[in-house]
Coordinates of C-alpha atoms in Angstrom, one line a residue:
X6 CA 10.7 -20.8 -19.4
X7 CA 11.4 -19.5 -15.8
X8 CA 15.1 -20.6 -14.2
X9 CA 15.0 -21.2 -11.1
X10 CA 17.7 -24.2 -10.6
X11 CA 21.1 -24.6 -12.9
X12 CA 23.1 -27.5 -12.6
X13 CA 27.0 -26.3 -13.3
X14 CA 29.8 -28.9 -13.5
X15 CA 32.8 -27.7 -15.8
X16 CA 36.4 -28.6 -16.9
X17 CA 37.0 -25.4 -18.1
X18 CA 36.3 -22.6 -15.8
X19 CA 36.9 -19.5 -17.8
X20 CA 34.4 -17.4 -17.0
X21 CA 32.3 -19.6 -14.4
X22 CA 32.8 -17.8 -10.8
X23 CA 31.4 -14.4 -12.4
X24 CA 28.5 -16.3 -14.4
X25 CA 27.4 -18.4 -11.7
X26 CA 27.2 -15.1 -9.3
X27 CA 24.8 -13.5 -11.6
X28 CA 23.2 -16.8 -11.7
X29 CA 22.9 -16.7 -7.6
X30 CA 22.3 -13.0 -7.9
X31 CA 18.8 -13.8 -10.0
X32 CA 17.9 -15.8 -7.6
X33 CA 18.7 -19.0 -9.1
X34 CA 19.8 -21.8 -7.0
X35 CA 22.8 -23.7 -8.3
X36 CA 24.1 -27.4 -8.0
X37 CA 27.3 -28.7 -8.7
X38 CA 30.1 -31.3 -8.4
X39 CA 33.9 -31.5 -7.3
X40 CA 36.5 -29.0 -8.5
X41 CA 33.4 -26.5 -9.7
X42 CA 32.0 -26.8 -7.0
X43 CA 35.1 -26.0 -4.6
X44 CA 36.1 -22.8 -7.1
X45 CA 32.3 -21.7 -6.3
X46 CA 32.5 -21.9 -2.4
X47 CA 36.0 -20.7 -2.5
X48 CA 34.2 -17.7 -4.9
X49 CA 31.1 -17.3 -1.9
X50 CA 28.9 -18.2 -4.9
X51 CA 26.5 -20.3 -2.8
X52 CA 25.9 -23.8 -4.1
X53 CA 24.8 -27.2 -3.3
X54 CA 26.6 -30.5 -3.4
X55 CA 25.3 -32.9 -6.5
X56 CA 25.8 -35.3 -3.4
X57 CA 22.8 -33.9 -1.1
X58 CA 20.5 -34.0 -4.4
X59 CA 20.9 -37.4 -5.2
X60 CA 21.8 -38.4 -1.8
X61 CA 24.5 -40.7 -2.9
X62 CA 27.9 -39.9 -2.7
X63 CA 30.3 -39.9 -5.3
X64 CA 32.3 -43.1 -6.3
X65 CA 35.2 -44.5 -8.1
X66 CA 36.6 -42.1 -7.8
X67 CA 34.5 -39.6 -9.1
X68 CA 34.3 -41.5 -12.4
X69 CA 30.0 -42.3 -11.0
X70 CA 28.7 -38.7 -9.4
X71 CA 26.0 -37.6 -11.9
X72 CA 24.8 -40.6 -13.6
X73 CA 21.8 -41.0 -11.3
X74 CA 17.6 -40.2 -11.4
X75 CA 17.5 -37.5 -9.3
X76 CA 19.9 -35.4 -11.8
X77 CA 18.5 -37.1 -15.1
X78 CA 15.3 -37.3 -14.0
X79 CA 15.3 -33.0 -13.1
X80 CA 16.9 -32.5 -16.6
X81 CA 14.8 -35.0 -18.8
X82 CA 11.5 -34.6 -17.7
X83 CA 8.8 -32.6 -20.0
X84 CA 7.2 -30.0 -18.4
X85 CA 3.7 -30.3 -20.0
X86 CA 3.8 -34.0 -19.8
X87 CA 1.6 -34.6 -16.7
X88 CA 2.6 -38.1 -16.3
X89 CA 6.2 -36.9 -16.1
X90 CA 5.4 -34.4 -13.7
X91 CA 3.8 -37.2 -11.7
X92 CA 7.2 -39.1 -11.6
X93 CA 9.0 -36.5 -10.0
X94 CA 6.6 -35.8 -7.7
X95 CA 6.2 -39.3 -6.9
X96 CA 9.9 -39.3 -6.3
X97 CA 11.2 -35.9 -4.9
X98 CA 12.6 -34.6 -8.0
X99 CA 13.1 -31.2 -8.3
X100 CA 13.6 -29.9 -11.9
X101 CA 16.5 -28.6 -13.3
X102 CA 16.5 -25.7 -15.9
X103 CA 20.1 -24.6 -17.0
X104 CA 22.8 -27.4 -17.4
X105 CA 26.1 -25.6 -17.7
X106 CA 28.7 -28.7 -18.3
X107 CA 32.0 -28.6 -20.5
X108 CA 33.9 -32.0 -21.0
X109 CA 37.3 -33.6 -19.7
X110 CA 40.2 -32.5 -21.3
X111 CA 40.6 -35.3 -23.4
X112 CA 42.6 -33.4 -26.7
X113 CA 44.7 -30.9 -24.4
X114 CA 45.5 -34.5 -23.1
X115 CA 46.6 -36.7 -25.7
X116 CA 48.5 -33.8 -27.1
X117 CA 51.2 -34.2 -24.6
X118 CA 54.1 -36.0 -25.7
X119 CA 54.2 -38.3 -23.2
X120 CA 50.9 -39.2 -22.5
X121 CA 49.9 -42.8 -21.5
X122 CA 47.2 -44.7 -22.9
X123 CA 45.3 -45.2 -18.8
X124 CA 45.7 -41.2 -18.5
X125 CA 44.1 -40.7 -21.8
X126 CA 41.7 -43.3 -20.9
X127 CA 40.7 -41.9 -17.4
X128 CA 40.0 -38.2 -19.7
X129 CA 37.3 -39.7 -21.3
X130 CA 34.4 -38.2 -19.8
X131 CA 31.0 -40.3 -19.1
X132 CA 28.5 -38.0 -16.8
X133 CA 29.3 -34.7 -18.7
X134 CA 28.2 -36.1 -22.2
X135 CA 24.9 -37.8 -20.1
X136 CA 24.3 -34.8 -19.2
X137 CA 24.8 -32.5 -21.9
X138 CA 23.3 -35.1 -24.4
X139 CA 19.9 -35.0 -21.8
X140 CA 19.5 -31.7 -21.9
X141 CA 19.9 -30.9 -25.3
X142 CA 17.1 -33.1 -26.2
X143 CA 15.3 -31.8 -23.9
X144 CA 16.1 -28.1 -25.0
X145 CA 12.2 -27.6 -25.3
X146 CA 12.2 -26.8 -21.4
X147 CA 15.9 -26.6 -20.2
X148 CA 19.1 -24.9 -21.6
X149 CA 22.0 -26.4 -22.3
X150 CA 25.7 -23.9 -22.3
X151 CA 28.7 -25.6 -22.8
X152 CA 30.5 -22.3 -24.2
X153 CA 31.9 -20.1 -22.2
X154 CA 31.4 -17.7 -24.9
X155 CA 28.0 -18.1 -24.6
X156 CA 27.4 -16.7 -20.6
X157 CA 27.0 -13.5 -21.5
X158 CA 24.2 -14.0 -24.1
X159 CA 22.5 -16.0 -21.8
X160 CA 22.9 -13.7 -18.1
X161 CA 21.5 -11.0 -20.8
X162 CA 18.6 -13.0 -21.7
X163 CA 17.8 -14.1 -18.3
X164 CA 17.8 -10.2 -16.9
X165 CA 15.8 -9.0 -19.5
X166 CA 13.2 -11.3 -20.1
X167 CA 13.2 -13.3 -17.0
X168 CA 14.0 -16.7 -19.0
X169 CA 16.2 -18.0 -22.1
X170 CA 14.3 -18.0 -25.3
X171 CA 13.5 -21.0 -27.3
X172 CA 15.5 -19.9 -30.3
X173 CA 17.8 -19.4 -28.2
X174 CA 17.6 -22.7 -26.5
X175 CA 17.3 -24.2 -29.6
X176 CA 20.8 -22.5 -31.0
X177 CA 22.4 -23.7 -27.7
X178 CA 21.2 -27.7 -27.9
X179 CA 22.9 -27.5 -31.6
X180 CA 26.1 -26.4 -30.3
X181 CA 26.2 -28.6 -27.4
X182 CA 25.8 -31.6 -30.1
X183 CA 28.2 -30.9 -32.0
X184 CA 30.1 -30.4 -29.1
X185 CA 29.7 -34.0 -27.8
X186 CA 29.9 -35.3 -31.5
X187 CA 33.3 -33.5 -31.9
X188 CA 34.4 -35.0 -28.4
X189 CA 33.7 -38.7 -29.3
X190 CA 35.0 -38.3 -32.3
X191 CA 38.5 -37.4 -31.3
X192 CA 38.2 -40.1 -28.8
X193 CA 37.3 -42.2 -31.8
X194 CA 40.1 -41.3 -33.9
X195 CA 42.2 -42.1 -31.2
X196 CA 41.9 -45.4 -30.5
X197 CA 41.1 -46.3 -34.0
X198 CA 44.4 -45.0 -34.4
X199 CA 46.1 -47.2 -31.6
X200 CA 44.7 -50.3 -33.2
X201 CA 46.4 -49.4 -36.5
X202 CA 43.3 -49.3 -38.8
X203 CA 43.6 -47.0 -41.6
X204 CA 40.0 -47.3 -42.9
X205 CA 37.6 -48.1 -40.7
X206 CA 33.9 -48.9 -41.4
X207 CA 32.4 -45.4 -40.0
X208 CA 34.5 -42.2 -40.4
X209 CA 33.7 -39.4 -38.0
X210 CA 35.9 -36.5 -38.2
X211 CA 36.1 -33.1 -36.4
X212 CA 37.0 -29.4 -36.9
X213 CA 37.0 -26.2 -35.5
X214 CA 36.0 -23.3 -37.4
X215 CA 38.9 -21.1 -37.5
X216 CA 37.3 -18.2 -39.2
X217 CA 34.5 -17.4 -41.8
X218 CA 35.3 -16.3 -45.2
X219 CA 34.5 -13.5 -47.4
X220 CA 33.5 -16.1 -50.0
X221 CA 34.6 -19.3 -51.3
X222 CA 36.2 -20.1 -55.1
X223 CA 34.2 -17.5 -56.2
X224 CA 31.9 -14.6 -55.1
X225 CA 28.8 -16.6 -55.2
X226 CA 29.8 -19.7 -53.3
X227 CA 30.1 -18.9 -49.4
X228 CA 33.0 -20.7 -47.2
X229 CA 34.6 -20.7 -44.2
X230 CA 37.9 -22.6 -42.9
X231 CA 38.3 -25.3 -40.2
X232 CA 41.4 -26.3 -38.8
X233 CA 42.0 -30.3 -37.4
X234 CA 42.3 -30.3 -33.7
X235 CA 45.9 -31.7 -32.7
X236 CA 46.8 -31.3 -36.9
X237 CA 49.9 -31.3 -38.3
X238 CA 52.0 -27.9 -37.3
X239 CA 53.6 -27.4 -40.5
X240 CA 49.6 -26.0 -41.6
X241 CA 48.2 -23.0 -43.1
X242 CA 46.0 -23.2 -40.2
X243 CA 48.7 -22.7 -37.4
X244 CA 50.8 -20.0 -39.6
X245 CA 51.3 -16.3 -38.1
X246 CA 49.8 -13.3 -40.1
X247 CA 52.2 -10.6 -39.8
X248 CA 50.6 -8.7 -42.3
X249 CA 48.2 -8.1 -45.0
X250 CA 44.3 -8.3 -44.4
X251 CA 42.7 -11.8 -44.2
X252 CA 43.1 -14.8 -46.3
X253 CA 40.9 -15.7 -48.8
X254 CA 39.6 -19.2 -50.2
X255 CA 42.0 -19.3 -53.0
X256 CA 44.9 -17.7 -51.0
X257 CA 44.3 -20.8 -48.3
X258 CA 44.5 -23.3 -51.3
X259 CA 47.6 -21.7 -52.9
X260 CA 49.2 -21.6 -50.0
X261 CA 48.7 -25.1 -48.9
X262 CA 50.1 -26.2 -52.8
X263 CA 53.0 -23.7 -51.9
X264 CA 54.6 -24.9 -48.6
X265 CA 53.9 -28.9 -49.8
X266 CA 55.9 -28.1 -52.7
X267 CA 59.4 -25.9 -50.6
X268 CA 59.3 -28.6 -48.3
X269 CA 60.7 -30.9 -50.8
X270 CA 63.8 -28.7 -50.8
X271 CA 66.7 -28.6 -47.8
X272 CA 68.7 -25.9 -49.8
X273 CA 67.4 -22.7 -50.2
X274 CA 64.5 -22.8 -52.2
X275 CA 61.5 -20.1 -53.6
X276 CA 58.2 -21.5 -55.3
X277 CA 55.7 -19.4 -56.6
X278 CA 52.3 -20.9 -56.9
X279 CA 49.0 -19.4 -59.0
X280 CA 46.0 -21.9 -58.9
X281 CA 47.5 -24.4 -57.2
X282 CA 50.3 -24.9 -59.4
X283 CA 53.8 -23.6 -59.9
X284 CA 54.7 -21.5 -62.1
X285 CA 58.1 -20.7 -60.8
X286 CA 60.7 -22.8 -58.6
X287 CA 64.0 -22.1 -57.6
X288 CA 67.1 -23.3 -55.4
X289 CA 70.2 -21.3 -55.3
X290 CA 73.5 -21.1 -52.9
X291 CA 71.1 -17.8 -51.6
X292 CA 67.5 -16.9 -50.7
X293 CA 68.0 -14.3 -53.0
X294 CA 69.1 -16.4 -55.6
X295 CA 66.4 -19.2 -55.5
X296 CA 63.8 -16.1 -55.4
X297 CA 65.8 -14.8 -58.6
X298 CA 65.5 -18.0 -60.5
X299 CA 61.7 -18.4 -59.4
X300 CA 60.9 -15.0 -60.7
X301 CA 62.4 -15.5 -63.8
X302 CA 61.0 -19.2 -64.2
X303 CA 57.8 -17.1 -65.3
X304 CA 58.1 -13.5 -64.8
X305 CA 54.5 -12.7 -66.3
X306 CA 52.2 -15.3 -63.5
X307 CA 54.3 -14.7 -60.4
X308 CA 52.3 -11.4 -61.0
X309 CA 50.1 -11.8 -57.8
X310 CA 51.1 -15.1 -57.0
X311 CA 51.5 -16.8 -53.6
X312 CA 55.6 -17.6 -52.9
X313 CA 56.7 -20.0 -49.9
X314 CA 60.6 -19.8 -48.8
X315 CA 62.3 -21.9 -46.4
X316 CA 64.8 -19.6 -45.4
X317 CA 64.5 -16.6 -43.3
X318 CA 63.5 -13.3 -45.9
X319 CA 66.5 -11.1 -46.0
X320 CA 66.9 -7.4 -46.8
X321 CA 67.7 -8.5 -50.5
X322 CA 65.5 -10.5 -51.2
X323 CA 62.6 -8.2 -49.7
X324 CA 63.8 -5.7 -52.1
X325 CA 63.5 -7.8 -55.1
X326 CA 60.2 -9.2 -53.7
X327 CA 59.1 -5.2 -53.3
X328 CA 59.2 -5.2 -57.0
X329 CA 56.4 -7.2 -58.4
X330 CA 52.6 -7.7 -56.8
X331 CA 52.5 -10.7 -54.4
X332 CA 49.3 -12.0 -52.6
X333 CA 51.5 -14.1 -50.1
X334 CA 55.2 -14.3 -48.4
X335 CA 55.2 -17.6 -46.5
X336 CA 58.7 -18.3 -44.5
X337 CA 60.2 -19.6 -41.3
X338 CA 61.0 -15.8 -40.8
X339 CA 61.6 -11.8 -41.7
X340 CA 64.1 -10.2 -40.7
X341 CA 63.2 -6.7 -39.5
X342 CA 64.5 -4.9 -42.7
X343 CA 62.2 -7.3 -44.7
X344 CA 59.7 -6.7 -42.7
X345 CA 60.0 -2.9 -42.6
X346 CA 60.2 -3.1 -46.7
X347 CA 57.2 -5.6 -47.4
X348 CA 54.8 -4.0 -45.1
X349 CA 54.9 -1.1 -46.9
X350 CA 52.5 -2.7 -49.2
X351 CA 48.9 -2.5 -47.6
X352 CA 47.8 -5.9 -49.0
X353 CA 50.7 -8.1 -48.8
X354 CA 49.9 -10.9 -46.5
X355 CA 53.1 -11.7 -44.4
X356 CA 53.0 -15.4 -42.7
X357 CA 55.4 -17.5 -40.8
X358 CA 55.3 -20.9 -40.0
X359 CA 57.6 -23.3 -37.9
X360 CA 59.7 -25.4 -40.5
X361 CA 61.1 -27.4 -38.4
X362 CA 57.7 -29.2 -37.4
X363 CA 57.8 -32.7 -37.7
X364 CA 55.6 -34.4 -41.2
X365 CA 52.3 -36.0 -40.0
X366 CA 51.4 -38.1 -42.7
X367 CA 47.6 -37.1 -42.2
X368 CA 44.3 -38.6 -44.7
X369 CA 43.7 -36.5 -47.9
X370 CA 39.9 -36.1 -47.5
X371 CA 38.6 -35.3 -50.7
X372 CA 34.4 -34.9 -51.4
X373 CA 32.3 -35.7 -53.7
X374 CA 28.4 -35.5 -54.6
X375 CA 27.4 -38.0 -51.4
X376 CA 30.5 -39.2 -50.2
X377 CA 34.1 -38.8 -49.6
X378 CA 37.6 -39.7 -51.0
X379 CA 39.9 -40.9 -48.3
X380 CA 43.4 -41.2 -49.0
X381 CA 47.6 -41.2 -47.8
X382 CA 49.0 -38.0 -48.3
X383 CA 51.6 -38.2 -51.3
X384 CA 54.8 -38.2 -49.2
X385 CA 56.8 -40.4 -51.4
X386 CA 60.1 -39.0 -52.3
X387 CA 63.1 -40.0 -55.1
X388 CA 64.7 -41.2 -51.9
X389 CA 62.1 -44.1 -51.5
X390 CA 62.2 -44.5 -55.2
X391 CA 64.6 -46.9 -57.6
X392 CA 66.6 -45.0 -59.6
X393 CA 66.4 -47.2 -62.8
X394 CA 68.8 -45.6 -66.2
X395 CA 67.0 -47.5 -69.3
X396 CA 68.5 -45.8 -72.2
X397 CA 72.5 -46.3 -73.5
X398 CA 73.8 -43.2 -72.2
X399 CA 73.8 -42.5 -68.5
X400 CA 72.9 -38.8 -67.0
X401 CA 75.3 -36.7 -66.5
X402 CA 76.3 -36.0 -63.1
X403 CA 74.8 -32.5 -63.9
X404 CA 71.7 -34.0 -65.2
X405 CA 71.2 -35.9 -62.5
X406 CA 70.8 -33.1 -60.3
X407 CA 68.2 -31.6 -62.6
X408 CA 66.4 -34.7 -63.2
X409 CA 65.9 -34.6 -59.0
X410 CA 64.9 -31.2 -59.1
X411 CA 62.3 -31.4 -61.5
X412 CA 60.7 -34.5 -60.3
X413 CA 60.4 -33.2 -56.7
X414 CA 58.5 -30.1 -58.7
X415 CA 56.2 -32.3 -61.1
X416 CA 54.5 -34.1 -57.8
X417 CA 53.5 -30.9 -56.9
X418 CA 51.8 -30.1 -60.7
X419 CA 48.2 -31.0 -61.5
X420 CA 48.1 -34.0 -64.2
X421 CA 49.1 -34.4 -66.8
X422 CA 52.3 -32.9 -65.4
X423 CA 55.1 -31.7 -67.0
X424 CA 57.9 -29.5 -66.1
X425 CA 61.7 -28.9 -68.1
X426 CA 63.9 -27.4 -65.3
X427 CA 67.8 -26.3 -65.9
X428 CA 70.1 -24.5 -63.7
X429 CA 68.1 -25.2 -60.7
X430 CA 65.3 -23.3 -61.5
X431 CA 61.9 -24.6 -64.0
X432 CA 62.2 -22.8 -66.9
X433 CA 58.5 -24.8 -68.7
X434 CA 55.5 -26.5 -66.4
X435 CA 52.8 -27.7 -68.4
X436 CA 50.0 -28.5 -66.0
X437 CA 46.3 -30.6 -66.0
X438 CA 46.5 -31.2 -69.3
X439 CA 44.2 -34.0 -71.0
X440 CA 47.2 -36.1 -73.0
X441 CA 50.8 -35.4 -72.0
X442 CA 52.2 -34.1 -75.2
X443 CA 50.2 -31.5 -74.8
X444 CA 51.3 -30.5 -71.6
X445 CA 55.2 -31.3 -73.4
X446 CA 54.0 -29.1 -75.6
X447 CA 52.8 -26.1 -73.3
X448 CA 56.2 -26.6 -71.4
X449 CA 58.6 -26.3 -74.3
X450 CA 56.7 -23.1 -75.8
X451 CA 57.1 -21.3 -72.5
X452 CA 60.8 -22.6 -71.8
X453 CA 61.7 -21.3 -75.4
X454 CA 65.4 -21.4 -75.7
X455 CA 65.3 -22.1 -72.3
X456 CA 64.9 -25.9 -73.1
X457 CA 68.6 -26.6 -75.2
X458 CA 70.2 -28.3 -72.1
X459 CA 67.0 -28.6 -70.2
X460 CA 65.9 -32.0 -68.4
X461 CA 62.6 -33.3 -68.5
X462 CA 60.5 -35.1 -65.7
X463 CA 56.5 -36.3 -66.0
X464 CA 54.1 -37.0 -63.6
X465 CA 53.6 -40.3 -65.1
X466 CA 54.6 -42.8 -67.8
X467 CA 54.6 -41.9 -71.8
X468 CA 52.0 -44.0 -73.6
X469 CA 53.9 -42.9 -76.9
X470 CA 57.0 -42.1 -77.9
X471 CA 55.5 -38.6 -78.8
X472 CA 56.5 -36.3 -75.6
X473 CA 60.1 -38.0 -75.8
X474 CA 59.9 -36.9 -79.8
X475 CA 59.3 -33.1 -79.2
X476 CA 61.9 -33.3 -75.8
X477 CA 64.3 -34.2 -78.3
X478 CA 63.6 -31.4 -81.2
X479 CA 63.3 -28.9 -78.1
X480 CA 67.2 -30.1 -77.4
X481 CA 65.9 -31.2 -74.1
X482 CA 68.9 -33.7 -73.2
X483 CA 67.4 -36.2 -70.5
X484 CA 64.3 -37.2 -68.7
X485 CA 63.0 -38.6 -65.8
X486 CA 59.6 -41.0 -66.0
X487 CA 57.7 -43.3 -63.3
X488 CA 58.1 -46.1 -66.4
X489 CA 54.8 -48.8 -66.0
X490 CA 53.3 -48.4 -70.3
X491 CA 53.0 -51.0 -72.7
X492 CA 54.8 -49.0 -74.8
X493 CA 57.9 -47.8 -73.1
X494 CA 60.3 -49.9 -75.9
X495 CA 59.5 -46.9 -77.7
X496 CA 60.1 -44.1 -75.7
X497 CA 63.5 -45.9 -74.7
X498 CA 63.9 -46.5 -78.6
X499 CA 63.3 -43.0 -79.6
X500 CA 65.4 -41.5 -76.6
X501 CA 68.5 -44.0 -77.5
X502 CA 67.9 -42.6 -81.1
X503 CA 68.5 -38.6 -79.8
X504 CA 71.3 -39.9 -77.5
X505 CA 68.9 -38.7 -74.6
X506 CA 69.8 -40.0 -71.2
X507 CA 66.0 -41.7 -69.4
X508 CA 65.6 -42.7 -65.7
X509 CA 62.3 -44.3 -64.7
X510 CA 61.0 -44.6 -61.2
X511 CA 58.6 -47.0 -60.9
X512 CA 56.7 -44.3 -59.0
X513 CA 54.0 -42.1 -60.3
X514 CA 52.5 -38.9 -58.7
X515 CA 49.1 -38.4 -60.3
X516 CA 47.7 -35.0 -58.7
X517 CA 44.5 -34.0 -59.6

């Protein structure tokens, strides 16, 4: 397929004034529109006004320029289709061979603060979809770039061969759908969010591919990782790797579960994570405190476990972090002695992240053979919850405080959920569990003596009195429940009995 006339017309011009003066250098002749085609002239790249083609200037301001025969007749038309080749003749249409169009700026626009809804409205590009859309289903006989990534691949092609190949054509009309699918989806989500409807009756969502991964849960299974355009900053994808060579599947996931979790906490706080669940949390007067009390929460699985802090890593508490294997240090910061200590460690991987980012309460997409689980993210806090004492004795003021700490841990724990927490640190987790005396159970063993004085808090209501009858024997002195079974006379029965102290919520937090 011989090029002999491109049609360029781009919002983003990295990269155009050198590719369209190969282009003219090849002998190509190009067309174009507006700001392109000012930076060409102003460039010498010589070029012809989409005006004198169509013979029709633009209007409305520039909103109609394109959207005419003479341009979508030149890119649509099939060359071995003699009645199409008839049409153009019949009408002075010249073909064109190379479209080279990237859209409005719609998502660097409604990423400013103070955008307006006309502004965001006049980004919404018409003639550069028309046109990429025409071309790309016409990639049999034109080519389609709307990557400026891609120029070089394609000035290659065109020097050494004299045209650009169908595969190649081929890979480029793929891109340049997804490109225009990606576009009208954000412009989608968008106004779908402006009319304040959670679940519409088509979802279309878009990523960008952010990087490809070595594998996915395992060796076998391949994987990559995207990253939502305009998504919430306080992300895994918009964290700075210091250090360490490249996350992993598993390390993404952990990580995610890791700064979820620290966010709950505005003291500082240290939660260690392995397989999406922690195994050690933390909160202390210091950083090297909370990390202390993490670390000892479960001294044997922080052993290569991912840890999020949400204070600034100190000398100290590099030292102590030094000290034991670590996959991941997630924080706001390191100070330079931290730094200098933790990279000493080839492997380590070093992030920081901005804390102070705003929550987005964004969807929790979640698939499934043939379809997909849309959901709110669970952002609910003890603040938004009622506090509800349904036993005799009252917590203790110390209590209390435990009974928050280990509930803000428990959402975080894969049902059924259980964690015993004393001295602000977790000193049991039992975790996805199939009854919930089992996971008491799991909990109690691992908090051993740990659990005289201990509180208790569960993901979710006791359907027997059973968990609240081995609390007790444990010495485990109050607990904190959402509250919502048939049967929770019992459990208040059986806790009055032990002189145990029982909040309940009214809130579960079911994570699976």
């Amino acid at each position: 397929m011989a090029v002999k006339r491109a049609l360029i017309s781009v919002s983003n011009k990295e990269g155009i004034i050198p590719f369209a003066k190969k282009l003219a250098e090849l002998g190509i002749e190009i067309i174009s529109t507006g700001g392109t085609k000012r930076a060409l002239e102003d460039a010498g790249v010589p070029v012809i006004s989409i005006s004198d083609v169509t013979g029709f200037p633009e209007i409305l301001d520039g909103r109609v320029k394109t959207l005419h025969p003479a341009i979508h007749g030149g890119i649509l038309a099939v060359r071995s289709d003699e009645r199409h080749q008839a049409a153009l003749a019949e009408h002075g249409i010249r073909p064109i061979d190379l479209v080279v169009v990237n859209l409005y700026p719609f998502q660097q626009t409604i990423a400013k603060p103070d955008v307006t809804l006309a502004e965001a409205i006049e980004n919404i590009d018409i003639g550069g979809p028309t046109m990429v859309r025409a071309a790309a289903k016409n990639y049999a006989d034109v080519a389609i770039v709307v990557d400026p990534a891609d120029y070089p691949m394609v000035i290659e092609e065109l020097k050494t061969t004299g045209s650009i190949q169908a595969k190649t054509r081929q890979q480029l009309a793929a891109k340049a759908f997804r490109h225009t699918a990606a576009y009208d989806a954000m412009i989608a989500e968008y106004l779908t969010n402006l009319t304040g409807e959670n679940y519409p009756e088509t979802l279309t969502v878009t990523y960008t591919k952010k990087q490809s991964l070595r594998y996915g849960e395992n060796p076998h299974q391949s994987a990559a990782f995207y990253a939502k355009p305009l998504g919430a900053a306080f992300s895994i994808a918009k964290a700075a790797q210091l250090h360490g060579k490249e996350l992993s599947y598993n390390n993404i996931n952990d990580a995610n579960a890791a700064i979820n979790l620290i966010r709950e906490f505005q003291e500082p706080a240290v939660a260690a994570i392995k397989h999406m669940n922690p195994c050690g949390v933390g909160i202390g007067a210091t950083l090297l405190e909370a990390f202390t009390k993490a670390y000892e929460a479960d001294p044997v699985s922080i052993f290569g476990g991912i840890i999020a802090v949400n204070r600034e890593v100190d000398k100290e508490t590099a030292e102590r972090m030094h000290d034991i294997f670590l996959e991941i240090v997630i924080a706001p910061s390191f100070s330079d002695e931290a730094l200098a200590i933790l990279t000493k460690k080839k492997n380590i991987r070093l992030l920081t992240l901005d804390f102070t980012a705003p929550e987005v309460k964004e969807k929790m997409l979640v698939s499934v053979n043939g379809g997909l689980l849309v959901q709110e993210a669970d952002t609910f806090t003890l603040e938004d919850a009622e506090w509800n004492v349904v036993t005799k004795r009252e917590p203790t003021e110390a209590e209390r405080e435990q009974l928050r700490f280990a509930w803000k841990v428990v959402k975080h724990v894969k049902s059924n959920a259980i964690v015993l927490a004393k001295n602000g640190m977790t000193v049991g987790v039992g975790a996805g569990q199939m009854n919930r005396v089992g996971a008491a159970k799991i909990a109690i063993e691992q908090a051993g003596e740990q659990a005289v004085g201990a509180v208790l808090a569960s993901d979710a209501f006791f359907p027997m009195d059973d968990t609240v009858e081995a609390a007790a024997k444990a010495g485990i002195t109050a607990i904190i429940q959402p509250g919502g079974s048939i049967r929770d006379a019992d459990s208040i029965r059986k806790a009055d009995e032990y002189g145990m102290a029982m909040v309940f919520t009214g809130v579960r937090h079911f994570k699976h």
